Every structure is written in structure tokens, then in C-alpha cells.
Amino acid sequence: MLTLDELIIGLVLMTPFLLIPTAVGWWRGHPRLGALFALNTLGLVFFGIGWILALIWAATEPERSTRHQ
């Protein structure tokens, strides 16, 4: 059984890894960073599928809109 101290240490050590898709999106200037963060965070609840999708979404080239040009 994990103690509270072990749980806290584990969460502190895992948080940077779990937020990699959001960090990649921020670094690349992703236009939908808020949605990316939501998918990243909520995706962890659903067996990591959302985390993988968020990582792929963050790593792809953001679409360039011709509407604002």
C-alpha cells in the first residue's frame, strides 16, 4: 500500500511527463492550446488515449487560416 508521501512524490515526478503534449503545443505556438490542454488532462482519465491524441495534435503543423489574410 502506498503512503501519502509516496503518492505525492510520484505525482510530482510524473506531472512534467504527463504534460508533455501541452508543453509541445505551447512551444510551437499552437492556436488551440486551451483545447489541447483539456484533451491532455482529460485524456489521462481515459486510459491514456487522449494523451496520445494530444501529443499527435501538438506535434502536427497548425493549420494556417486563409480567412484572416
Coordinates of C-alpha atoms in Angstrom, one line a residue:
M1 CA 0.0 0.0 0.0
L2 CA 1.3 3.4 -0.9
T3 CA 1.8 6.0 1.8
L4 CA 0.7 9.6 1.2
D5 CA 4.3 10.7 0.9
E6 CA 5.0 8.2 -1.8
L7 CA 1.9 9.2 -3.7
I8 CA 2.8 12.9 -3.5
I9 CA 6.4 12.2 -4.7
G10 CA 5.0 10.1 -7.6
L11 CA 2.7 12.8 -8.7
V12 CA 5.4 15.5 -8.5
L13 CA 7.7 13.3 -10.6
M14 CA 5.1 12.3 -13.2
T15 CA 3.4 15.7 -13.8
P16 CA 6.1 17.1 -16.2
F17 CA 5.9 13.9 -18.2
L18 CA 2.2 13.9 -18.3
L19 CA 2.0 17.5 -19.6
I20 CA 4.4 16.9 -22.5
P21 CA 1.7 17.4 -25.1
T22 CA 0.7 20.8 -23.6
A23 CA 4.3 21.9 -23.4
V24 CA 4.9 20.9 -27.1
G25 CA 1.8 22.9 -28.1
W26 CA 2.9 25.9 -26.1
W27 CA 6.4 25.8 -27.5
R28 CA 5.1 25.5 -31.1
G29 CA 2.6 28.3 -30.6
H30 CA -0.4 26.0 -31.1
P31 CA -3.6 28.2 -31.8
R32 CA -5.8 25.9 -29.7
L33 CA -3.7 25.5 -26.7
G34 CA -6.6 25.5 -24.2
A35 CA -8.3 22.7 -26.1
L36 CA -5.1 20.8 -26.3
F37 CA -4.6 21.2 -22.5
A38 CA -8.1 19.9 -21.9
L39 CA -7.6 16.9 -24.1
N40 CA -4.3 16.2 -22.5
T41 CA -5.7 16.4 -19.0
L42 CA -9.0 14.6 -19.6
G43 CA -7.3 12.1 -21.8
L44 CA -5.3 10.8 -19.0
V45 CA -8.5 9.7 -17.3
F46 CA -9.5 7.6 -20.3
F47 CA -6.6 5.2 -20.3
G48 CA -4.1 7.5 -21.9
I49 CA -5.8 7.5 -25.4
G50 CA -6.4 11.3 -25.1
W51 CA -2.8 11.8 -24.0
I52 CA -1.6 10.1 -27.2
L53 CA -4.0 12.1 -29.4
A54 CA -3.0 15.3 -27.6
L55 CA 0.7 14.6 -28.3
I56 CA 0.0 13.9 -32.0
W57 CA -2.2 17.1 -32.3
A58 CA 0.5 19.2 -30.6
A59 CA 3.2 17.8 -32.9
T60 CA 1.4 18.4 -36.1
E61 CA 1.7 21.7 -38.0
P62 CA -1.1 24.1 -37.0
E63 CA -3.5 24.9 -39.9
R64 CA -3.0 28.3 -41.4
S65 CA -6.3 30.0 -41.9
T66 CA -6.7 31.9 -45.2
R67 CA -9.7 33.7 -43.8
H68 CA -7.6 36.3 -41.8
Q69 CA -5.1 37.1 -44.6

